[in-house]
Amino acid sequence: AYPDGLVNNVTRRRLDDWQDGYNYKRYNKKVTLEIDYDSAKADGSAKISSVTPAWDLNDWTTDTYNTGTPEMCTGLVSLIRPGDPPEKCSFGHRPYNSAAYNCYGKLYSMKYSEASEKCAARGGRLAKVDTLQKFNALLSLFKFDNELAIGLHDIGGRNWRWDGESNVPVNRTWFNATVPFYVNDWSDDCIEIYFRLGQGKRPTLTTTNCRNKKTYLCEGIPNVATPTIGGDLLADEGGFCIWYYSNPVVALPDDQSGNFQNTELAHFLLYEPTKSTNKYEKLYDSLYTINNIVGQPVNKPNWEKLTRRKVGQNSDSPVFPIESHNYTFHCHFSPTNFGVARIFSQQHMLERLYTGSAHQHCFCGYKYLGNLVDRCDCTRSGEQSNQCLTEHKKLLYDETYAETGEYVSCNNCNNPSP
């Protein structure tokens, strides 16, 4: 939902804001976009099939607008390959980087019911923190976080259960005795870890409403065949969108055109001698750049091979028309299935206004980017634009190299992990 800026125009904003105790409510504009594949083009392109504006109630108790959970891409994969160390996670991290612990990954901006469903699809359960050892392990791993919701919830009558164990009563003795427990509201029915680190503050367990949008911890489940190794979680295939203009200065608003270009065509596609690109190589687990590689005429035949099969589709149609070989490009990917819809519909269509004469294509599977470009911006999830972590930089260049033989660099994967 987006607040309407014309405060004094009653035809565009309702003036019936009101206060009820501590609960503030205000009517704002809500725009709902429906996204479908563009069957007319038959090339995997996405399009907005309908736009519905409406008044929306901006109220923390009412979930009327959601960008956190829609999955435009749905693939889930294991990233464990022969020779990988046992402590590697496809999704998430292990405490103390030890293979004996399960993998823990974050699911952003979800209600309990949503997070439970999405975690189960990835082969896990919402975190079961039933010992002080596990509690301390999570404190050591997620030291950059303020609070993270876990799998403990009330099924009614103050009967608490762990996610996936509806018939097993919970013994809360260990944390009642060793960890401060704070009740925000007696009607709350979920639990989160509130870290409160620094300045002598102690971590606590606090209550929250299961309908609140929270960051939940998803935990892997050990395989019975390998009981000494903690459980892994399946990774999202994620996806990406690419926009390109012949002249972004003419086509885009003034505050967007200057920063539009954030990528270049891969070196083997560039044949325009007035353009240049980069190539990345990995040395000692870091990427190094070969800069200013000028387009070479010998690369022109490579465009004949640039079909939709290069991005995981069963089609011999081209990804880009060859006329775009000297265009200006913009790339944005998400390592999660939840971030792709935000990239397409909100971050660029609503916030940046990449409309008009834009050419745009979105695909599932960020691993295919090495067939197209040299670098890309990142949005972590549907919760908020950008916000990618340092781990996503490595994830991008490792997975693009494994699929395409080319390393793709992340422009903005700078936030601390995990």
CSV table of C-alpha atoms in Angstrom, one decimal:
chain,number,residue,atom,x,y,z
A,1,ALA,CA,0.0,0.0,0.0
A,2,TYR,CA,1.2,3.5,-0.8
A,3,PRO,CA,0.2,6.6,1.2
A,4,ASP,CA,-1.4,9.2,-1.1
A,5,GLY,CA,0.7,12.4,-0.9
A,6,LEU,CA,-2.1,14.9,-1.7
A,7,VAL,CA,-3.2,15.3,1.9
A,8,ASN,CA,-5.8,18.1,1.3
A,9,ASN,CA,-7.4,16.5,-1.7
A,10,VAL,CA,-10.4,14.6,-0.4
A,11,THR,CA,-11.1,13.0,-3.7
A,12,ARG,CA,-7.8,11.2,-3.5
A,13,ARG,CA,-7.5,10.5,0.2
A,14,ARG,CA,-10.1,9.8,2.9
A,15,LEU,CA,-9.9,12.2,5.8
A,16,ASP,CA,-11.4,9.7,8.3
A,17,ASP,CA,-8.2,8.8,10.0
A,18,TRP,CA,-8.9,7.8,13.5
A,19,GLN,CA,-7.2,6.7,16.7
A,20,ASP,CA,-8.4,3.9,18.9
A,21,GLY,CA,-6.2,3.6,22.0
A,22,TYR,CA,-2.8,2.8,20.6
A,23,ASN,CA,-4.1,1.6,17.3
A,24,TYR,CA,-3.7,4.1,14.5
A,25,LYS,CA,-5.5,3.5,11.2
A,26,ARG,CA,-5.3,5.4,7.9
A,27,TYR,CA,-6.6,4.8,4.5
A,28,ASN,CA,-4.1,4.7,1.7
A,29,LYS,CA,-4.0,3.7,-2.0
A,30,LYS,CA,-3.4,0.0,-2.8
A,31,VAL,CA,-2.4,-1.2,-6.2
A,32,THR,CA,-2.8,-4.9,-7.0
A,33,LEU,CA,-0.9,-6.3,-10.0
A,34,GLU,CA,-1.7,-9.6,-11.6
A,35,ILE,CA,1.3,-11.1,-13.4
A,36,ASP,CA,1.1,-13.7,-16.2
A,37,TYR,CA,3.3,-15.2,-18.8
A,38,ASP,CA,3.0,-13.4,-22.1
A,39,SER,CA,1.6,-16.1,-24.3
A,40,ALA,CA,1.5,-13.8,-27.3
A,41,LYS,CA,5.3,-13.6,-27.3
A,42,ALA,CA,5.8,-17.3,-26.4
A,43,ASP,CA,9.3,-16.5,-25.2
A,44,GLY,CA,9.0,-16.7,-21.5
A,45,SER,CA,8.3,-13.0,-21.0
A,46,ALA,CA,6.2,-11.8,-18.1
A,47,LYS,CA,3.5,-9.2,-18.4
A,48,ILE,CA,1.1,-7.3,-16.1
A,49,SER,CA,-2.3,-8.6,-17.1
A,50,SER,CA,-4.3,-6.3,-14.8
A,51,VAL,CA,-3.9,-3.3,-12.5
A,52,THR,CA,-6.5,-2.7,-9.8
A,53,PRO,CA,-6.3,0.4,-7.6
A,54,ALA,CA,-8.3,0.5,-4.4
A,55,TRP,CA,-8.4,2.1,-1.0
A,56,ASP,CA,-6.4,0.2,1.6
A,57,LEU,CA,-6.4,0.3,5.4
A,58,ASN,CA,-2.8,0.7,6.6
A,59,ASP,CA,-3.2,-1.2,9.9
A,60,TRP,CA,-0.7,-3.5,11.6
A,61,THR,CA,-3.5,-5.8,12.7
A,62,THR,CA,-4.9,-6.2,9.1
A,63,ASP,CA,-2.9,-8.0,6.4
A,64,THR,CA,-4.3,-6.5,3.2
A,65,TYR,CA,-1.2,-6.1,1.1
A,66,ASN,CA,1.5,-8.8,0.6
A,67,THR,CA,4.8,-8.7,-1.2
A,68,GLY,CA,6.6,-11.1,1.0
A,69,THR,CA,5.3,-14.6,0.1
A,70,PRO,CA,4.3,-14.8,-3.6
A,71,GLU,CA,6.6,-17.1,-5.5
A,72,MET,CA,7.0,-16.2,-9.1
A,73,CYS,CA,9.6,-19.0,-9.4
A,74,THR,CA,9.0,-22.3,-7.6
A,75,GLY,CA,12.0,-24.6,-8.2
A,76,LEU,CA,13.8,-26.0,-5.1
A,77,VAL,CA,17.2,-27.6,-5.5
A,78,SER,CA,20.0,-29.2,-3.5
A,79,LEU,CA,23.4,-27.4,-4.1
A,80,ILE,CA,25.4,-30.2,-2.5
A,81,ARG,CA,27.8,-31.7,-5.0
A,82,PRO,CA,30.4,-34.5,-4.8
A,83,GLY,CA,33.4,-33.4,-3.0
A,84,ASP,CA,31.7,-30.6,-1.0
A,85,PRO,CA,32.5,-30.4,2.7
A,86,PRO,CA,30.0,-32.0,5.0
A,87,GLU,CA,29.2,-28.7,6.7
A,88,LYS,CA,27.9,-27.1,3.5
A,89,CYS,CA,24.3,-26.0,3.4
A,90,SER,CA,22.2,-25.6,0.2
A,91,PHE,CA,20.2,-23.0,2.1
A,92,GLY,CA,21.3,-21.4,5.4
A,93,HIS,CA,24.1,-22.0,7.8
A,94,ARG,CA,25.2,-24.4,10.5
A,95,PRO,CA,26.1,-23.1,14.0
A,96,TYR,CA,29.9,-23.1,14.6
A,97,ASN,CA,30.2,-24.2,10.9
A,98,SER,CA,29.9,-27.8,12.2
A,99,ALA,CA,28.3,-30.6,10.2
A,100,ALA,CA,26.8,-32.0,13.5
A,101,TYR,CA,24.3,-29.2,13.5
A,102,ASN,CA,21.3,-28.7,11.2
A,103,CYS,CA,21.2,-26.0,8.6
A,104,TYR,CA,19.2,-22.9,9.6
A,105,GLY,CA,17.8,-20.5,7.0
A,106,LYS,CA,15.6,-17.4,7.2
A,107,LEU,CA,12.2,-16.9,5.7
A,108,TYR,CA,11.3,-13.3,5.6
A,109,SER,CA,8.0,-11.4,6.2
A,110,MET,CA,5.7,-14.3,6.8
A,111,LYS,CA,3.0,-15.3,9.2
A,112,TYR,CA,3.4,-18.6,11.1
A,113,SER,CA,1.2,-20.6,8.8
A,114,GLU,CA,3.0,-19.3,5.7
A,115,ALA,CA,6.4,-19.9,7.1
A,116,SER,CA,5.5,-23.4,8.3
A,117,GLU,CA,4.3,-24.3,4.8
A,118,LYS,CA,7.3,-22.8,3.0
A,119,CYS,CA,9.8,-24.4,5.4
A,120,ALA,CA,8.3,-27.8,4.9
A,121,ALA,CA,8.5,-27.4,1.1
A,122,ARG,CA,12.3,-26.9,1.6
A,123,GLY,CA,12.6,-30.1,3.6
A,124,GLY,CA,12.6,-28.6,7.0
A,125,ARG,CA,10.5,-27.4,10.0
A,126,LEU,CA,10.4,-24.1,11.8
A,127,ALA,CA,13.3,-24.1,14.4
A,128,LYS,CA,12.9,-26.4,17.4
A,129,VAL,CA,14.9,-24.8,20.2
A,130,ASP,CA,14.3,-27.3,22.9
A,131,THR,CA,17.7,-27.2,24.7
A,132,LEU,CA,19.9,-24.5,26.1
A,133,GLN,CA,22.7,-25.9,23.8
A,134,LYS,CA,20.6,-25.1,20.7
A,135,PHE,CA,19.6,-21.7,22.1
A,136,ASN,CA,23.2,-20.7,22.6
A,137,ALA,CA,24.2,-22.1,19.1
A,138,LEU,CA,21.6,-19.9,17.5
A,139,LEU,CA,22.8,-16.9,19.5
A,140,SER,CA,26.4,-17.5,18.2
A,141,LEU,CA,25.2,-17.8,14.6
A,142,PHE,CA,22.7,-15.0,14.2
A,143,LYS,CA,24.5,-12.3,16.1
A,144,PHE,CA,23.5,-9.6,13.6
A,145,ASP,CA,19.7,-10.1,14.1
A,146,ASN,CA,17.3,-8.4,16.5
A,147,GLU,CA,14.7,-11.1,16.7
A,148,LEU,CA,13.8,-14.3,14.9
A,149,ALA,CA,10.6,-16.3,15.2
A,150,ILE,CA,10.8,-20.1,15.8
A,151,GLY,CA,8.5,-23.1,15.6
A,152,LEU,CA,6.9,-22.9,19.1
A,153,HIS,CA,3.2,-22.0,19.0
A,154,ASP,CA,0.0,-22.2,20.9
A,155,ILE,CA,-2.6,-24.6,19.4
A,156,GLY,CA,-5.2,-23.3,21.9
A,157,GLY,CA,-5.7,-23.2,25.6
A,158,ARG,CA,-2.0,-22.4,26.2
A,159,ASN,CA,-1.1,-25.8,24.8
A,160,TRP,CA,2.3,-25.3,23.1
A,161,ARG,CA,3.6,-27.4,20.3
A,162,TRP,CA,6.7,-27.3,18.0
A,163,ASP,CA,6.1,-27.0,14.3
A,164,GLY,CA,5.3,-30.4,12.8
A,165,GLU,CA,4.7,-32.0,16.2
A,166,SER,CA,1.0,-31.3,16.9
A,167,ASN,CA,0.6,-34.4,19.1
A,168,VAL,CA,3.7,-33.9,21.3
A,169,PRO,CA,3.3,-31.7,24.3
A,170,VAL,CA,6.2,-29.2,24.9
A,171,ASN,CA,8.3,-29.2,28.1
A,172,ARG,CA,9.3,-25.6,28.6
A,173,THR,CA,11.2,-26.3,31.8
A,174,TRP,CA,14.6,-25.6,30.4
A,175,PHE,CA,14.0,-22.1,29.2
A,176,ASN,CA,11.7,-21.2,32.1
A,177,ALA,CA,14.6,-21.8,34.3
A,178,THR,CA,17.5,-20.4,32.2
A,179,VAL,CA,16.2,-17.9,29.7
A,180,PRO,CA,14.1,-14.8,30.5
A,181,PHE,CA,10.5,-15.2,29.1
A,182,TYR,CA,8.6,-12.1,28.3
A,183,VAL,CA,4.9,-11.9,27.4
A,184,ASN,CA,4.0,-9.0,25.1
A,185,ASP,CA,0.3,-9.9,25.1
A,186,TRP,CA,-1.5,-12.8,26.7
A,187,SER,CA,-3.4,-13.4,23.4
A,188,ASP,CA,0.0,-14.0,21.6
A,189,ASP,CA,0.4,-17.5,20.2
A,190,CYS,CA,3.9,-17.6,18.7
A,191,ILE,CA,7.4,-17.2,20.1
A,192,GLU,CA,10.5,-15.4,18.9
A,193,ILE,CA,14.1,-15.1,20.1
A,194,TYR,CA,14.8,-11.5,21.0
A,195,PHE,CA,18.6,-11.2,21.0
A,196,ARG,CA,19.1,-7.9,22.8
A,197,LEU,CA,22.9,-8.2,22.7
A,198,GLY,CA,25.2,-5.5,23.9
A,199,GLN,CA,25.3,-3.2,27.0
A,200,GLY,CA,24.7,-6.1,29.4
A,201,LYS,CA,21.3,-7.0,27.9
A,202,ARG,CA,20.3,-10.7,28.0
A,203,PRO,CA,18.6,-12.6,25.2
A,204,THR,CA,15.0,-13.4,25.8
A,205,LEU,CA,12.1,-15.5,24.5
A,206,THR,CA,9.2,-13.2,23.7
A,207,THR,CA,5.6,-13.8,22.6
A,208,THR,CA,4.2,-12.5,19.3
A,209,ASN,CA,1.0,-12.9,17.3
A,210,CYS,CA,1.2,-15.8,14.8
A,211,ARG,CA,-0.5,-13.5,12.2
A,212,ASN,CA,2.3,-10.9,12.4
A,213,LYS,CA,4.8,-10.9,9.5
A,214,LYS,CA,8.1,-12.0,11.0
A,215,THR,CA,11.4,-13.4,9.9
A,216,TYR,CA,11.2,-17.1,10.8
A,217,LEU,CA,14.0,-19.6,11.2
A,218,CYS,CA,13.7,-22.7,9.1
A,219,GLU,CA,15.7,-25.8,10.3
A,220,GLY,CA,16.9,-28.8,8.3
A,221,ILE,CA,15.8,-32.3,9.4
A,222,PRO,CA,18.6,-35.0,9.7
A,223,ASN,CA,18.5,-37.9,7.3
A,224,VAL,CA,18.1,-41.2,9.1
A,225,ALA,CA,20.8,-42.7,6.9
A,226,THR,CA,23.4,-40.2,8.1
A,227,PRO,CA,22.4,-39.4,11.8
A,228,THR,CA,25.8,-37.8,12.6
A,229,ILE,CA,25.3,-35.1,10.0
A,230,GLY,CA,22.7,-32.3,10.5
A,231,GLY,CA,19.9,-31.8,8.1
A,232,ASP,CA,20.2,-29.7,4.9
A,233,LEU,CA,17.5,-27.4,3.4
A,234,LEU,CA,16.7,-27.1,-0.3
A,235,ALA,CA,17.7,-23.9,-1.9
A,236,ASP,CA,15.4,-21.7,-4.1
A,237,GLU,CA,16.2,-21.5,-7.8
A,238,GLY,CA,15.5,-17.8,-7.6
A,239,GLY,CA,15.4,-15.8,-10.8
A,240,PHE,CA,16.3,-12.6,-12.6
A,241,CYS,CA,15.0,-9.8,-14.8
A,242,ILE,CA,16.9,-7.9,-17.5
A,243,TRP,CA,15.8,-4.5,-19.0
A,244,TYR,CA,17.4,-2.9,-22.0
A,245,TYR,CA,16.9,0.4,-23.9
A,246,SER,CA,18.5,1.8,-27.0
A,247,ASN,CA,18.6,5.2,-25.2
A,248,PRO,CA,17.7,5.2,-21.5
A,249,VAL,CA,18.3,8.9,-21.2
A,250,VAL,CA,15.4,9.6,-23.5
A,251,ALA,CA,13.2,6.8,-22.2
A,252,LEU,CA,13.5,7.1,-18.4
A,253,PRO,CA,12.7,9.8,-15.9
A,254,ASP,CA,15.7,12.0,-15.1
A,255,ASP,CA,16.3,10.6,-11.7
A,256,GLN,CA,16.5,7.0,-13.1
A,257,SER,CA,18.3,7.3,-16.5
A,258,GLY,CA,21.8,8.1,-15.0
A,259,ASN,CA,22.0,4.9,-13.0
A,260,PHE,CA,20.2,2.6,-15.3
A,261,GLN,CA,23.3,0.7,-16.6
A,262,ASN,CA,24.4,-1.8,-14.0
A,263,THR,CA,25.7,-4.6,-16.2
A,264,GLU,CA,27.2,-5.4,-19.6
A,265,LEU,CA,26.7,-8.2,-22.0
A,266,ALA,CA,29.0,-11.2,-21.4
A,267,HIS,CA,32.3,-10.9,-23.2
A,268,PHE,CA,31.5,-13.6,-25.7
A,269,LEU,CA,28.4,-11.8,-26.8
A,270,LEU,CA,29.9,-8.3,-27.2
A,271,TYR,CA,30.8,-7.5,-30.8
A,272,GLU,CA,30.2,-3.7,-30.9
A,273,PRO,CA,33.8,-2.2,-30.8
A,274,THR,CA,32.5,1.0,-29.1
A,275,LYS,CA,31.3,-1.0,-26.1
A,276,SER,CA,33.3,-2.8,-23.4
A,277,THR,CA,32.6,-5.4,-20.7
A,278,ASN,CA,34.3,-7.3,-17.9
A,279,LYS,CA,35.2,-10.9,-17.2
A,280,TYR,CA,35.6,-12.3,-13.7
A,281,GLU,CA,38.0,-15.0,-12.5
A,282,LYS,CA,38.2,-16.8,-9.2
A,283,LEU,CA,41.5,-16.9,-7.3
A,284,TYR,CA,41.9,-17.9,-3.6
A,285,ASP,CA,38.1,-17.9,-3.2
A,286,SER,CA,37.7,-14.3,-4.3
A,287,LEU,CA,36.7,-12.8,-7.7
A,288,TYR,CA,39.1,-10.6,-9.7
A,289,THR,CA,38.1,-8.5,-12.6
A,290,ILE,CA,39.5,-8.3,-16.1
A,291,ASN,CA,38.3,-4.8,-17.1
A,292,ASN,CA,37.5,-3.0,-20.4
A,293,ILE,CA,37.2,-5.9,-22.7
A,294,VAL,CA,36.3,-4.3,-26.0
A,295,GLY,CA,33.7,-5.9,-28.3
A,296,GLN,CA,35.1,-8.2,-30.9
A,297,PRO,CA,33.5,-8.9,-34.4
A,298,VAL,CA,34.3,-12.6,-34.0
A,299,ASN,CA,31.6,-12.8,-31.3
A,300,LYS,CA,28.7,-12.0,-33.6
A,301,PRO,CA,28.0,-15.7,-34.5
A,302,ASN,CA,27.5,-16.4,-30.8
A,303,TRP,CA,24.1,-14.7,-31.0
A,304,GLU,CA,22.8,-17.5,-33.1
A,305,LYS,CA,23.4,-19.8,-30.1
A,306,LEU,CA,21.7,-17.5,-27.7
A,307,THR,CA,18.4,-19.2,-27.5
A,308,ARG,CA,15.9,-19.8,-24.7
A,309,ARG,CA,17.6,-23.1,-24.0
A,310,LYS,CA,20.4,-21.0,-22.5
A,311,VAL,CA,18.0,-19.9,-19.7
A,312,GLY,CA,16.5,-23.3,-19.1
A,313,GLN,CA,13.5,-23.2,-21.5
A,314,ASN,CA,12.7,-25.7,-24.2
A,315,SER,CA,12.7,-23.2,-27.0
A,316,ASP,CA,15.0,-22.1,-29.9
A,317,SER,CA,13.6,-18.6,-29.8
A,318,PRO,CA,16.3,-15.9,-29.1
A,319,VAL,CA,16.7,-14.5,-25.6
A,320,PHE,CA,17.5,-11.0,-27.0
A,321,PRO,CA,17.0,-9.7,-30.6
A,322,ILE,CA,20.4,-9.2,-32.2
A,323,GLU,CA,19.4,-5.5,-32.8
A,324,SER,CA,20.0,-5.0,-29.0
A,325,HIS,CA,23.7,-5.9,-29.2
A,326,ASN,CA,24.6,-2.3,-28.6
A,327,TYR,CA,21.8,-1.4,-26.2
A,328,THR,CA,22.2,-0.4,-22.5
A,329,PHE,CA,21.3,-3.1,-20.0
A,330,HIS,CA,20.0,-3.4,-16.4
A,331,CYS,CA,20.1,-6.6,-14.4
A,332,HIS,CA,18.5,-7.6,-11.1
A,333,PHE,CA,18.3,-11.1,-9.6
A,334,SER,CA,17.0,-12.7,-6.4
A,335,PRO,CA,18.4,-15.8,-4.7
A,336,THR,CA,14.9,-16.6,-3.4
A,337,ASN,CA,11.7,-17.5,-5.2
A,338,PHE,CA,10.0,-14.7,-3.2
A,339,GLY,CA,12.1,-11.9,-4.5
A,340,VAL,CA,11.5,-12.3,-8.2
A,341,ALA,CA,7.9,-10.9,-8.2
A,342,ARG,CA,9.1,-7.9,-6.2
A,343,ILE,CA,11.9,-7.2,-8.6
A,344,PHE,CA,9.5,-7.3,-11.6
A,345,SER,CA,6.3,-5.7,-10.3
A,346,GLN,CA,7.2,-3.4,-7.4
A,347,GLN,CA,10.9,-2.4,-7.4
A,348,HIS,CA,11.2,-1.5,-11.1
A,349,MET,CA,7.6,-1.0,-12.3
A,350,LEU,CA,6.3,1.0,-9.4
A,351,GLU,CA,9.3,2.4,-7.7
A,352,ARG,CA,11.7,3.1,-10.6
A,353,LEU,CA,9.1,3.5,-13.4
A,354,TYR,CA,11.0,1.3,-15.9
A,355,THR,CA,8.1,1.5,-18.4
A,356,GLY,CA,7.5,2.9,-21.8
A,357,SER,CA,9.8,1.6,-24.5
A,358,ALA,CA,11.6,-0.8,-22.1
A,359,HIS,CA,12.5,-4.3,-23.3
A,360,GLN,CA,12.2,-6.7,-20.4
A,361,HIS,CA,12.6,-10.4,-19.8
A,362,CYS,CA,12.3,-12.3,-16.5
A,363,PHE,CA,13.5,-15.9,-16.0
A,364,CYS,CA,13.7,-18.4,-13.2
A,365,GLY,CA,17.1,-19.7,-12.3
A,366,TYR,CA,19.7,-17.0,-11.6
A,367,LYS,CA,22.4,-19.7,-12.4
A,368,TYR,CA,21.8,-19.0,-16.1
A,369,LEU,CA,23.0,-15.3,-15.8
A,370,GLY,CA,26.5,-16.4,-16.9
A,371,ASN,CA,25.1,-17.0,-20.4
A,372,LEU,CA,24.0,-13.4,-20.7
A,373,VAL,CA,25.8,-10.7,-18.6
A,374,ASP,CA,28.9,-10.1,-16.4
A,375,ARG,CA,27.3,-8.7,-13.2
A,376,CYS,CA,23.9,-8.0,-11.6
A,377,ASP,CA,22.2,-6.2,-8.7
A,378,CYS,CA,20.4,-8.3,-6.0
A,379,THR,CA,17.2,-8.2,-4.0
A,380,ARG,CA,17.1,-10.7,-1.2
A,381,SER,CA,13.4,-11.4,-0.8
A,382,GLY,CA,9.9,-10.1,-1.3
A,383,GLU,CA,10.0,-8.2,2.0
A,384,GLN,CA,12.2,-5.3,0.9
A,385,SER,CA,14.3,-4.2,-2.1
A,386,ASN,CA,18.0,-5.0,-2.2
A,387,GLN,CA,19.3,-6.2,1.3
A,388,CYS,CA,21.4,-9.0,-0.1
A,389,LEU,CA,24.1,-10.6,2.1
A,390,THR,CA,27.8,-11.2,1.5
A,391,GLU,CA,26.9,-14.9,1.2
A,392,HIS,CA,24.8,-14.2,-1.9
A,393,LYS,CA,27.8,-12.8,-3.7
A,394,LYS,CA,29.5,-16.2,-3.4
A,395,LEU,CA,26.3,-18.0,-4.1
A,396,LEU,CA,25.9,-16.1,-7.4
A,397,TYR,CA,29.4,-16.6,-8.7
A,398,ASP,CA,29.6,-20.3,-7.7
A,399,GLU,CA,26.3,-21.3,-9.2
A,400,THR,CA,26.7,-19.3,-12.4
A,401,TYR,CA,30.1,-20.9,-12.9
A,402,ALA,CA,28.8,-24.4,-12.2
A,403,GLU,CA,26.0,-23.9,-14.8
A,404,THR,CA,27.7,-21.8,-17.5
A,405,GLY,CA,31.4,-21.8,-16.9
A,406,GLU,CA,31.3,-18.0,-16.3
A,407,TYR,CA,31.5,-16.1,-13.0
A,408,VAL,CA,28.8,-13.4,-12.5
A,409,SER,CA,29.5,-10.8,-9.9
A,410,CYS,CA,27.0,-9.2,-7.5
A,411,ASN,CA,27.0,-5.4,-7.4
A,412,ASN,CA,25.4,-5.0,-4.0
A,413,CYS,CA,25.7,-8.1,-1.9
A,414,ASN,CA,27.2,-6.3,1.0
A,415,ASN,CA,25.2,-6.9,4.2
A,416,PRO,CA,26.7,-9.1,6.9
A,417,SER,CA,26.0,-12.8,6.8
A,418,PRO,CA,24.2,-14.7,8.1
